[in-house]
Short mmCIF file of C-alpha atoms in Angstrom, two decimals:
data_model
loop_
_atom_site.label_atom_id
_atom_site.label_comp_id
_atom_site.label_asym_id
_atom_site.label_seq_id
_atom_site.Cartn_x
_atom_site.Cartn_y
_atom_site.Cartn_z
CA MET A 23 27.25 34.91 37.18
CA SER A 24 25.30 36.98 39.70
CA ASP A 25 21.69 38.10 40.04
CA GLN A 26 20.60 41.75 40.29
CA TYR A 27 21.53 41.88 43.96
CA GLY A 28 25.06 40.60 43.39
CA SER A 29 24.41 37.13 44.77
CA PRO A 30 25.78 34.20 42.77
CA GLU A 31 23.13 32.57 40.62
CA PRO A 32 22.69 28.87 41.27
CA ARG A 33 24.53 26.53 38.96
CA THR A 34 22.12 24.88 36.52
CA ILE A 35 21.98 21.61 34.60
CA ARG A 36 22.88 23.64 31.53
CA ASP A 37 26.02 24.89 33.28
CA ALA A 38 26.98 21.36 34.30
CA THR A 39 26.34 20.02 30.81
CA VAL A 40 28.35 22.77 29.16
CA ASP A 41 31.27 21.80 31.41
CA VAL A 42 30.90 18.21 30.21
CA LEU A 43 30.85 19.37 26.59
CA ARG A 44 34.01 21.41 27.13
CA GLY A 45 35.77 18.46 28.70
CA LEU A 46 34.84 16.25 25.74
CA GLY A 47 35.87 18.82 23.13
CA LEU A 48 32.27 19.28 21.92
CA THR A 49 32.38 23.04 21.58
CA THR A 50 30.95 23.47 18.04
CA VAL A 51 27.17 23.08 17.90
CA PHE A 52 25.58 22.27 14.52
CA ALA A 53 21.90 23.16 14.71
CA ASN A 54 18.74 24.59 13.26
CA PRO A 55 17.03 26.03 16.35
CA GLY A 56 13.48 25.47 17.49
CA SER A 57 11.54 26.64 20.52
CA THR A 58 12.32 23.59 22.64
CA GLU A 59 16.04 24.32 22.19
CA VAL A 60 15.93 28.00 23.14
CA PRO A 61 16.69 27.37 26.85
CA PHE A 62 19.96 25.69 25.88
CA LEU A 63 21.01 27.83 22.94
CA THR A 64 20.24 31.35 24.19
CA ASP A 65 23.33 33.23 25.39
CA LEU A 66 25.73 30.38 24.70
CA PRO A 67 29.10 30.86 26.39
CA THR A 68 31.54 32.51 24.03
CA ASP A 69 33.75 29.43 23.82
CA LEU A 70 30.90 27.44 22.25
CA ARG A 71 30.46 28.07 18.53
CA PHE A 72 26.99 27.91 16.99
CA VAL A 73 26.88 26.77 13.33
CA LEU A 74 23.55 27.26 11.58
CA ALA A 75 22.21 25.17 8.72
CA LEU A 76 18.82 25.87 7.16
CA HIS A 77 17.50 22.30 7.30
CA GLU A 78 18.14 19.46 9.71
CA GLY A 79 19.45 17.19 6.96
CA SER A 80 22.16 19.75 6.31
CA VAL A 81 22.79 20.14 10.05
CA VAL A 82 23.58 16.44 10.37
CA GLY A 83 25.40 16.35 7.02
CA MET A 84 27.74 19.16 8.05
CA ALA A 85 28.39 17.53 11.41
CA THR A 86 29.08 14.23 9.64
CA GLY A 87 31.70 15.88 7.44
CA TRP A 88 33.20 17.57 10.49
CA ALA A 89 33.35 14.29 12.44
CA VAL A 90 34.84 12.38 9.52
CA ALA A 91 37.53 14.99 8.91
CA ARG A 92 38.50 15.26 12.58
CA ASP A 93 37.94 11.58 13.46
CA ARG A 94 36.10 12.41 16.66
CA PRO A 95 32.49 13.11 17.66
CA ALA A 96 30.67 16.24 16.55
CA LEU A 97 27.79 17.88 18.42
CA VAL A 98 24.32 18.31 16.89
CA GLN A 99 21.11 19.79 18.26
CA LEU A 100 17.72 18.97 16.70
CA HIS A 101 14.21 20.28 17.33
CA THR A 102 11.86 17.64 18.75
CA THR A 103 9.77 15.55 16.28
CA ALA A 104 10.08 17.86 13.29
CA GLY A 105 13.83 18.27 13.56
CA LEU A 106 14.62 14.66 14.32
CA GLY A 107 12.19 13.50 11.65
CA ASN A 108 13.78 15.74 9.03
CA ALA A 109 17.21 14.42 9.99
CA VAL A 110 16.51 10.67 10.04
CA GLY A 111 17.89 10.05 6.55
CA ALA A 112 21.06 11.97 7.36
CA LEU A 113 21.40 10.09 10.66
CA ALA A 114 21.11 6.82 8.74
CA THR A 115 23.92 7.98 6.48
CA ALA A 116 26.03 8.94 9.51
CA ARG A 117 25.50 5.46 10.95
CA VAL A 118 26.46 3.61 7.77
CA ASN A 119 29.37 6.02 7.19
CA ARG A 120 30.40 5.35 10.80
CA ALA A 121 30.52 9.04 11.74
CA PRO A 122 30.40 9.66 15.52
CA LEU A 123 27.77 12.24 16.48
CA VAL A 124 26.34 13.38 19.81
CA VAL A 125 22.79 14.52 19.05
CA LEU A 126 20.82 16.58 21.57
CA VAL A 127 17.10 16.38 20.75
CA GLY A 128 14.76 18.93 22.30
CA GLN A 129 11.57 17.83 24.05
CA GLN A 130 8.58 19.68 25.52
CA ASP A 131 8.57 20.76 29.17
CA ARG A 132 8.82 17.72 31.44
CA ARG A 133 6.19 19.12 33.83
CA HIS A 134 3.29 18.51 31.44
CA LEU A 135 4.56 15.86 29.06
CA ASP A 136 1.86 13.47 30.22
CA LEU A 137 -0.74 15.80 28.67
CA GLU A 138 1.04 15.78 25.30
CA PRO A 139 1.18 19.55 24.81
CA PHE A 140 2.01 21.17 21.49
CA LEU A 141 5.45 20.07 20.19
CA THR A 142 5.61 17.00 22.38
CA GLY A 143 7.80 14.47 20.59
CA ARG A 144 7.48 10.69 20.51
CA LEU A 145 11.20 10.60 20.03
CA ARG A 146 12.82 7.45 21.37
CA ASP A 147 12.08 5.27 18.35
CA LEU A 148 11.64 7.95 15.69
CA ALA A 149 15.06 7.31 14.15
CA GLY A 150 14.56 3.56 14.33
CA SER A 151 17.66 1.46 14.90
CA TYR A 152 20.09 3.94 13.31
CA PRO A 153 21.23 5.60 16.56
CA VAL A 154 23.93 3.63 18.35
CA ARG A 155 22.42 4.79 21.65
CA VAL A 156 19.34 6.69 22.80
CA GLU A 157 19.44 8.37 26.22
CA GLU A 158 16.20 9.64 27.74
CA PRO A 159 17.13 10.92 31.21
CA VAL A 160 14.48 10.25 33.85
CA THR A 161 15.42 13.38 35.77
CA ALA A 162 17.18 16.61 34.90
CA GLN A 163 20.10 15.63 37.13
CA GLU A 164 20.93 12.76 34.77
CA VAL A 165 21.45 14.97 31.71
CA PRO A 166 25.19 15.74 32.05
CA ALA A 167 26.11 12.07 32.50
CA ALA A 168 23.78 11.06 29.66
CA VAL A 169 25.67 13.41 27.35
CA ALA A 170 28.99 11.89 28.44
CA ARG A 171 27.69 8.35 27.86
CA ALA A 172 26.42 9.36 24.43
CA HIS A 173 29.85 10.72 23.55
CA HIS A 174 31.62 7.54 24.61
CA THR A 175 29.16 5.33 22.72
CA ALA A 176 29.33 7.48 19.58
CA ALA A 177 33.13 7.25 19.64
CA ASP A 178 33.18 3.48 20.25
CA ALA A 179 30.30 2.41 17.99
CA ARG A 180 31.06 5.04 15.32
CA GLY A 181 27.59 6.45 14.85
CA PRO A 182 24.99 8.93 16.12
CA ALA A 183 24.04 8.77 19.81
CA LEU A 184 20.90 10.66 20.86
CA VAL A 185 20.13 12.44 24.15
CA ILE A 186 16.50 13.60 24.51
CA VAL A 187 16.30 16.59 26.86
CA PRO A 188 13.05 18.29 28.00
CA MET A 189 13.34 22.04 27.65
CA ASP A 190 12.87 22.83 31.35
CA ASP A 191 15.73 20.55 32.39
CA TRP A 192 18.32 23.10 31.32
CA SER A 193 17.27 25.68 33.91
CA GLU A 194 16.95 23.20 36.79
CA PRO A 195 19.35 23.90 39.67
CA CYS A 196 22.23 21.47 39.60
CA ASP A 197 22.25 19.31 42.74
CA GLU A 198 25.90 18.32 42.91
CA GLU A 199 25.08 15.35 45.15
CA ARG A 200 22.47 14.03 42.73
CA VAL A 201 24.13 14.69 39.39
CA HIS A 202 25.17 11.26 38.19
CA ALA A 203 28.72 10.71 37.13
CA ALA A 204 30.04 9.17 33.93
CA ALA A 205 33.56 8.32 32.84
CA GLY A 206 35.47 11.47 32.03
CA THR A 207 38.00 9.71 29.82
CA VAL A 208 37.68 6.36 28.09
CA VAL A 209 40.95 4.80 26.93
CA ARG A 210 40.47 2.57 23.90
CA ALA A 211 42.81 -0.24 22.91
CA GLN A 212 44.84 0.65 19.84
CA GLU A 213 46.58 -2.68 19.36
CA ALA A 214 45.11 -6.02 18.31
CA ASP A 215 45.85 -9.20 20.28
CA SER A 216 48.32 -10.74 17.84
CA SER A 217 47.72 -14.27 19.14
CA ARG A 218 44.17 -14.08 17.79
CA LEU A 219 45.41 -13.32 14.29
CA ALA A 220 47.19 -16.63 13.78
CA GLY A 221 44.26 -18.25 11.99
CA VAL A 222 43.98 -15.48 9.41
CA ALA A 223 47.74 -15.37 8.91
CA GLY A 224 47.81 -19.12 8.41
CA LEU A 225 45.02 -18.86 5.86
CA LEU A 226 47.02 -16.33 3.85
CA ASP A 227 50.15 -18.46 4.05
CA THR A 228 48.30 -21.39 2.48
CA ALA A 229 47.02 -19.26 -0.40
CA GLU A 230 48.41 -19.52 -3.89
CA ASN A 231 47.02 -16.17 -4.96
CA PRO A 232 45.52 -14.07 -2.13
CA ALA A 233 43.58 -10.83 -2.61
CA LEU A 234 42.75 -8.00 -0.23
CA VAL A 235 39.63 -5.85 -0.03
CA ALA A 236 40.00 -2.34 1.40
CA GLY A 237 37.18 -0.31 2.87
CA ALA A 238 36.38 2.82 4.80
CA GLY A 239 37.74 1.15 7.94
CA THR A 240 41.32 1.54 6.71
CA ASP A 241 40.97 5.13 5.48
CA THR A 242 43.53 6.65 7.84
CA GLU A 243 47.23 7.34 7.50
CA GLU A 244 47.91 4.33 9.71
CA GLY A 245 45.44 2.15 7.83
CA TRP A 246 46.81 3.03 4.39
CA ALA A 247 50.38 2.41 5.52
CA ALA A 248 49.53 -0.95 7.09
CA LEU A 249 47.46 -2.24 4.17
CA THR A 250 50.00 -1.05 1.61
CA ALA A 251 52.76 -2.84 3.48
CA LEU A 252 50.70 -6.06 3.65
CA ALA A 253 49.77 -5.91 -0.03
CA GLU A 254 53.41 -5.47 -1.04
CA HIS A 255 54.50 -8.18 1.43
CA LEU A 256 52.06 -10.66 -0.14
CA GLY A 257 52.17 -9.35 -3.70
CA ALA A 258 48.38 -9.24 -3.43
CA ARG A 259 45.93 -7.26 -5.54
CA VAL A 260 43.76 -4.85 -3.54
CA PHE A 261 40.13 -4.21 -4.40
CA GLN A 262 38.01 -1.35 -3.05
CA GLU A 263 34.64 -2.19 -1.48
CA SER A 264 31.64 -1.26 -3.61
CA PHE A 265 29.54 1.77 -2.63
CA GLY A 266 32.11 2.63 0.02
CA ALA A 267 32.05 5.75 2.15
CA ARG A 268 35.80 6.25 1.79
CA ALA A 269 38.83 4.79 0.01
CA GLY A 270 40.84 2.38 2.15
CA PHE A 271 43.94 2.08 -0.06
CA PRO A 272 45.93 4.36 -2.40
CA GLN A 273 44.12 4.03 -5.70
CA ASP A 274 47.17 4.99 -7.75
CA HIS A 275 49.19 2.06 -6.35
CA PRO A 276 50.31 -0.63 -8.84
CA LEU A 277 48.50 -3.31 -6.80
CA TYR A 278 45.17 -1.49 -6.79
CA ALA A 279 42.64 -3.58 -8.72
CA GLY A 280 39.63 -1.26 -8.80
CA VAL A 281 36.19 -1.16 -7.17
CA LEU A 282 34.45 -4.48 -6.61
CA PRO A 283 31.30 -5.16 -8.61
CA ALA A 284 28.07 -4.99 -6.59
CA ASP A 285 26.53 -8.17 -8.00
CA ARG A 286 27.38 -11.82 -7.42
CA PRO A 287 28.41 -12.79 -10.96
CA GLY A 288 30.71 -9.77 -11.04
CA LEU A 289 32.23 -10.71 -7.68
CA ARG A 290 32.85 -14.27 -8.81
CA ASP A 291 34.59 -12.95 -11.92
CA ALA A 292 36.72 -10.53 -9.86
CA PHE A 293 37.83 -13.28 -7.49
CA ALA A 294 38.12 -16.02 -10.11
CA ASP A 295 41.93 -16.24 -9.80
CA HIS A 296 42.06 -15.83 -6.01
CA ASP A 297 41.80 -18.69 -3.53
CA VAL A 298 41.87 -16.52 -0.37
CA VAL A 299 40.31 -13.08 0.12
CA LEU A 300 40.91 -10.93 3.21
CA ALA A 301 38.62 -7.93 3.71
CA ALA A 302 40.06 -5.25 6.00
CA GLY A 303 37.65 -2.61 7.28
CA ALA A 304 35.16 -3.46 4.52
CA PRO A 305 31.86 -5.36 4.38
CA VAL A 306 31.72 -8.86 2.90
CA PHE A 307 30.43 -7.95 0.33
CA ARG A 308 28.16 -4.96 -0.34
CA GLN A 309 25.60 -5.72 -3.07
CA TYR A 310 22.99 -3.73 -4.95
CA PRO A 311 20.93 -5.84 -7.36
CA TYR A 312 19.91 -9.29 -6.22
CA THR A 313 21.56 -11.93 -8.35
CA SER A 314 21.71 -15.66 -7.79
CA GLY A 315 24.60 -17.87 -6.86
CA PRO A 316 27.37 -17.66 -4.25
CA LEU A 317 29.29 -14.48 -3.51
CA VAL A 318 32.67 -15.99 -4.37
CA PRO A 319 33.85 -18.87 -6.56
CA ALA A 320 33.77 -22.39 -5.15
CA GLY A 321 36.89 -23.00 -3.10
CA THR A 322 37.64 -19.35 -2.41
CA ARG A 323 38.05 -18.80 1.34
CA VAL A 324 37.18 -15.43 2.91
CA ALA A 325 38.28 -13.75 6.17
CA LEU A 326 37.49 -10.37 7.71
CA LEU A 327 39.27 -7.85 9.93
CA THR A 328 36.88 -5.24 11.38
CA ASP A 329 36.33 -3.07 14.41
CA ASP A 330 32.55 -3.33 13.99
CA PRO A 331 31.08 -6.36 15.83
CA GLU A 332 27.81 -6.19 13.87
CA GLU A 333 29.73 -6.39 10.60
CA ALA A 334 31.61 -9.42 11.91
CA TYR A 335 28.43 -11.19 13.02
CA ARG A 336 26.62 -10.85 9.69
CA SER A 337 29.52 -11.59 7.34
CA PRO A 338 29.61 -14.98 5.56
CA VAL A 339 33.30 -15.60 6.25
CA GLU A 340 35.43 -18.41 7.55
CA THR A 341 37.01 -16.20 10.23
CA ALA A 342 36.17 -12.70 11.45
CA VAL A 343 38.49 -10.85 13.82
CA VAL A 344 37.10 -7.86 15.73
CA ALA A 345 40.01 -5.56 16.56
CA PRO A 346 41.50 -2.17 15.67
CA VAL A 347 41.90 -2.73 11.94
CA ALA A 348 45.25 -1.08 11.21
CA SER A 349 46.83 -2.86 14.16
CA ALA A 350 45.34 -6.18 13.04
CA VAL A 351 46.71 -5.68 9.52
CA ARG A 352 50.18 -5.05 10.97
CA GLY A 353 49.85 -8.20 13.08
CA ILE A 354 48.93 -10.24 10.01
CA LEU A 355 51.98 -8.88 8.17
CA GLU A 356 54.26 -9.93 11.04
CA ARG A 357 52.84 -13.47 11.00
CA THR A 358 52.89 -14.18 7.26
CA ALA A 359 55.72 -15.18 4.99
CA ARG A 360 56.88 -12.68 2.42
CA ARG A 361 56.19 -13.72 -1.14
CA THR A 362 58.70 -13.21 -3.90
CA GLY A 363 57.67 -12.77 -7.48
CA PRO A 364 57.26 -10.17 -10.16
CA PRO A 365 55.33 -7.12 -8.93
CA ARG A 366 51.98 -6.52 -10.52
CA THR A 367 51.53 -3.28 -12.37
CA ARG A 368 48.24 -1.60 -12.98
CA GLY A 369 47.68 0.04 -16.32
CA GLY A 370 46.90 3.72 -16.30
CA GLU A 371 43.34 4.80 -16.94
CA SER A 372 42.83 6.52 -20.26
CA SER A 373 41.17 9.92 -20.15
CA PRO A 374 38.66 10.88 -22.81
CA ALA A 375 39.82 13.23 -25.52
CA PRO A 376 38.38 16.76 -25.27
CA PRO A 377 35.05 17.05 -27.05
CA GLY A 378 34.89 18.18 -30.64
CA GLU A 379 33.67 21.65 -31.56
CA ASN A 380 30.00 20.66 -31.70
CA GLU A 381 30.17 17.74 -29.26
CA PRO A 382 28.39 18.17 -25.89
CA LEU A 383 30.26 17.85 -22.63
CA SER A 384 30.04 14.47 -20.93
CA PRO A 385 30.63 13.81 -17.22
CA SER A 386 33.89 12.08 -18.23
CA HIS A 387 35.18 15.29 -19.80
CA VAL A 388 34.52 17.18 -16.56
CA LEU A 389 35.99 14.49 -14.30
CA ALA A 390 39.11 14.13 -16.45
CA ALA A 391 39.65 17.89 -16.38
CA LEU A 392 39.36 17.87 -12.58
CA ALA A 393 41.77 14.94 -12.30
CA GLN A 394 44.38 16.79 -14.36
CA ARG A 395 44.28 19.83 -12.07
CA ALA A 396 43.54 18.64 -8.53
CA SER A 397 46.42 18.13 -6.11
CA PRO A 398 46.89 14.75 -4.36
CA GLU A 399 45.73 16.38 -1.10
CA THR A 400 42.28 17.17 -2.50
CA VAL A 401 39.24 15.72 -0.75
CA PHE A 402 36.68 14.68 -3.35
CA VAL A 403 33.14 14.38 -2.01
CA GLU A 404 30.92 12.40 -4.39
CA GLU A 405 27.16 12.41 -4.94
CA THR A 406 26.62 11.79 -8.62
CA PRO A 407 25.10 8.31 -8.93
CA SER A 408 25.05 8.29 -12.72
CA SER A 409 28.75 9.19 -12.96
CA ARG A 410 30.26 7.46 -9.94
CA PRO A 411 31.91 4.61 -11.89
CA GLU A 412 33.63 7.14 -14.14
CA MET A 413 34.70 9.15 -11.13
CA HIS A 414 36.30 6.06 -9.58
CA ARG A 415 38.05 5.35 -12.88
CA LEU A 416 39.35 8.85 -13.56
CA ILE A 417 39.98 10.35 -10.11
CA PRO A 418 41.92 7.95 -7.85
CA ALA A 419 42.14 8.69 -4.14
CA ARG A 420 45.81 9.44 -3.50
CA ARG A 421 45.65 10.37 0.19
CA PRO A 422 43.50 9.26 3.13
CA LEU A 423 40.18 11.13 3.07
CA GLY A 424 40.73 11.61 -0.65
CA PHE A 425 37.30 10.19 -1.46
CA VAL A 426 34.15 10.60 0.64
CA SER A 427 30.64 9.48 -0.23
CA ALA A 428 27.38 8.39 1.39
CA ALA A 429 27.58 4.63 1.90
CA MET A 430 23.87 4.64 2.75
CA GLY A 431 22.94 5.68 -0.78
CA GLY A 432 20.52 8.43 0.27
CA LEU A 433 20.84 11.82 -1.41
CA GLY A 434 21.48 15.14 0.30
CA PHE A 435 24.94 14.31 1.66
CA ALA A 436 27.64 15.92 -0.46
CA LEU A 437 26.86 19.65 -0.16
CA PRO A 438 26.69 19.76 3.66
CA ALA A 439 29.37 17.10 4.19
CA ALA A 440 31.86 18.92 1.97
CA THR A 441 31.10 22.11 3.90
CA GLY A 442 31.70 20.38 7.24
CA ILE A 443 34.94 18.77 6.02
CA ARG A 444 36.33 22.10 4.83
CA MET A 445 35.36 23.80 8.09
CA ALA A 446 37.04 21.05 10.09
CA ASP A 447 40.19 20.84 7.94
CA PRO A 448 40.71 24.20 6.21
CA GLU A 449 44.22 23.22 5.10
CA ARG A 450 42.95 20.70 2.52
CA PRO A 451 41.26 21.59 -0.77
CA VAL A 452 37.74 20.16 -1.06
CA ILE A 453 35.84 19.50 -4.30
CA ALA A 454 32.29 18.16 -4.24
CA VAL A 455 31.09 16.50 -7.45
CA VAL A 456 27.30 16.45 -7.35
CA GLY A 457 24.46 15.74 -9.75
CA ASP A 458 21.92 18.49 -10.23
CA GLY A 459 19.15 16.21 -8.97
CA SER A 460 21.21 15.26 -5.92
CA SER A 461 21.99 18.89 -5.15
CA MET A 462 18.33 19.75 -4.64
CA TYR A 463 18.08 17.48 -1.59
CA ALA A 464 20.31 19.78 0.48
CA VAL A 465 20.87 22.88 -1.62
CA GLN A 466 20.33 25.09 1.43
CA ALA A 467 23.76 23.89 2.68
CA LEU A 468 25.27 26.38 0.24
CA TRP A 469 24.08 29.20 2.50
CA SER A 470 26.08 27.70 5.38
CA ALA A 471 29.13 27.23 3.16
CA ALA A 472 29.00 30.92 2.28
CA ARG A 473 28.16 32.07 5.81
CA TYR A 474 31.07 30.17 7.39
CA SER A 475 33.63 30.79 4.64
CA ALA A 476 33.98 27.15 3.64
CA GLY A 477 35.93 27.47 0.40
CA VAL A 478 34.60 24.35 -1.32
CA LEU A 479 34.44 24.01 -5.10
CA PHE A 480 31.01 22.51 -5.86
CA VAL A 481 30.98 21.01 -9.36
CA VAL A 482 27.38 20.28 -10.31
CA LEU A 483 26.92 17.96 -13.28
CA SER A 484 23.69 19.30 -14.71
CA ASN A 485 21.85 16.94 -17.04
CA GLY A 486 18.39 18.30 -16.20
CA GLY A 487 16.96 15.13 -14.72
CA TYR A 488 17.45 11.93 -12.76
CA ALA A 489 19.75 10.29 -15.29
CA VAL A 490 20.53 7.15 -13.33
CA MET A 491 16.81 6.54 -12.78
CA ASP A 492 16.18 7.01 -16.51
CA ARG A 493 18.85 4.41 -17.32
CA LEU A 494 17.39 1.97 -14.77
CA ALA A 495 13.95 2.35 -16.33
CA GLU A 496 15.43 1.66 -19.75
CA GLN A 497 17.21 -1.39 -18.32
CA GLN A 498 13.79 -2.69 -17.27
CA GLY A 499 12.61 -2.27 -20.84
CA GLY A 500 10.34 0.68 -20.03
CA THR A 501 10.25 4.44 -20.07
CA PRO A 502 10.45 6.84 -17.12
CA SER A 503 7.18 7.99 -15.58
CA TRP A 504 8.86 11.03 -14.05
CA PRO A 505 9.66 14.29 -15.83
CA SER A 506 13.02 15.92 -16.30
CA PHE A 507 13.66 19.41 -14.88
CA PRO A 508 15.94 21.32 -17.27
CA ASP A 509 14.35 24.57 -16.09
CA VAL A 510 15.88 24.25 -12.60
CA SER A 511 18.94 26.49 -12.25
CA VAL A 512 21.24 25.26 -9.48
CA ALA A 513 23.47 28.28 -10.10
CA GLY A 514 20.49 30.61 -9.69
CA VAL A 515 19.47 28.99 -6.41
CA ALA A 516 23.06 29.12 -5.18
CA ARG A 517 23.34 32.84 -5.89
CA GLU A 518 20.08 33.53 -4.06
CA LEU A 519 21.58 31.71 -1.07
CA GLY A 520 24.63 33.98 -1.15
CA CYS A 521 26.97 31.47 -2.77
CA PRO A 522 28.86 32.57 -5.90
CA ALA A 523 27.99 30.45 -8.93
CA HIS A 524 28.93 30.26 -12.62
CA CYS A 525 27.31 28.33 -15.46
CA VAL A 526 29.47 26.37 -17.90
CA ASP A 527 28.33 24.76 -21.13
CA THR A 528 31.51 24.47 -23.23
CA TYR A 529 34.82 22.71 -22.76
CA ALA A 530 36.73 25.96 -23.19
CA GLY A 531 34.59 27.56 -20.50
CA LEU A 532 35.15 24.57 -18.19
CA VAL A 533 38.93 24.76 -18.63
CA THR A 534 38.92 28.49 -17.95
CA GLU A 535 36.87 28.12 -14.75
CA LEU A 536 38.93 25.20 -13.41
CA ASP A 537 42.25 26.86 -14.20
CA GLU A 538 41.06 29.88 -12.26
CA ALA A 539 39.65 28.01 -9.23
CA VAL A 540 41.47 24.73 -8.65
CA PRO A 541 45.06 25.97 -8.08
CA HIS A 542 43.89 28.27 -5.28
CA LEU A 543 41.52 25.94 -3.39
CA GLU A 544 43.77 25.62 -0.35
CA GLN A 545 43.57 29.37 0.26
CA ARG A 546 39.99 29.85 -0.90
CA GLN A 547 37.67 31.45 1.66
CA GLN A 548 34.54 31.63 -0.46
CA PRO A 549 32.65 28.64 -1.90
CA LEU A 550 32.01 28.44 -5.62
CA VAL A 551 29.39 26.51 -7.57
CA LEU A 552 30.18 25.53 -11.16
CA SER A 553 27.00 24.29 -12.81
CA VAL A 554 28.27 22.35 -15.82
CA THR A 555 25.80 21.30 -18.49
CA VAL A 556 26.46 17.68 -19.47
CA ASP A 557 24.83 15.33 -21.95
CA ALA A 558 22.17 13.20 -20.24
CA GLN A 559 22.94 10.33 -22.60
CA GLY A 560 26.64 10.34 -21.79
CA VAL A 561 26.22 8.88 -18.32
CA PHE A 562 26.72 5.51 -16.66
CA ARG A 563 24.40 2.75 -17.77
CA PRO A 564 23.96 0.24 -14.91
#
């Protein structure tokens, strides 16, 4: 680039940082721009792609889907206090879902920060402990290396890493002698030290009836293959972690035993016949309501394989091994004796009969109809708390990335995440199953889905209220203090955001819409919202 007299313009910190981003493969920027980001975002080089979302929660949600689908960090830019504050819930979800993100956060001009001018952000601690790293470069020359360090940490710790950059830093001349260096490439071990697996292997060999627990940490082709081989080698039932972000085992396999209960009595019942339990890439054990007593029956011994040190430290297990999980599972298989015996078979799940002529649609009717039509390659993104148990029962994950949800439990994930997944992996069909209440937390993501031709099928189960909250209130012996909202039209909002939408209130109409849309999802360029009216009483009762 040259100035008006033909002389080369000095290389800036922005130029140096863009080179770092290129080298790291961070060339898609998910953002909702603000004034403190203008110096970076204006006139982006043509090889950097800007992806706009209309709220920061959707920005981070789309980037989370992108990172999960591609299994590598995605790049986000947020606008000082307002942007980072709006995104904190989504960043928490990214951390618990273990999605690697590099997050640039804009800050006011460094030259008068001490006076706290308008839009100054108190940013370092705003997201609490959810970032895996927070970089706040002391000088502009540190920015490129800070971005590289954030990338490496996000990839290793599997979460969002923040870099706070004052707006004037981008235009600072790059002093090549003062720009700090960071590792260009970090090579990560892919194999576990097999000698450290002997204790876990020995534990399994002593078991009369071992069980396995799969989690999001084995939701890769390699992880599924390794855990399937170990389960068949041991003849062991495989449970899915509760409230998991992803499915860690093929849920149509004869040894699949279903999703673990999220309460202690339920866990003890599930493990009643098992003397050894090995969790692979899953927490030990995720709970929701507090209930008394031990997690597992007396005498049941528990071990853990994980690549997350924090998960290892907090888990009440006999032995925890921190290592690449798929490799560790293979090492366990090599060190354990094969068990002979009759294979276990899992009974098929019965689908509900279609509703009668005057019978309202239930979520089960919708989920069963989807299950009958969706291909094994379909990615199902879930955010329907009142219907999640039925979704697990009726729609098994048959391929890695077949099921994706927000392990954090916060709403506003599915619409942007499904959009990001489809953008990152346009070869796979994507169906998001969302409650109408959940959809309102990030409904603006539908604009981005339409704008960027993300051909997701969004199936909104519309019961006109917060059904799971109503059931919880009833469980407490009371009545809800909050109103329902049957007057809210998700389809109407979607259409105003440029996303095609149809309303469905009969089984015949549902079948017609699904038969038209589902077979063509792989080729679909345009998103579609199906707002399906379902009976509020026909939902999960906790």
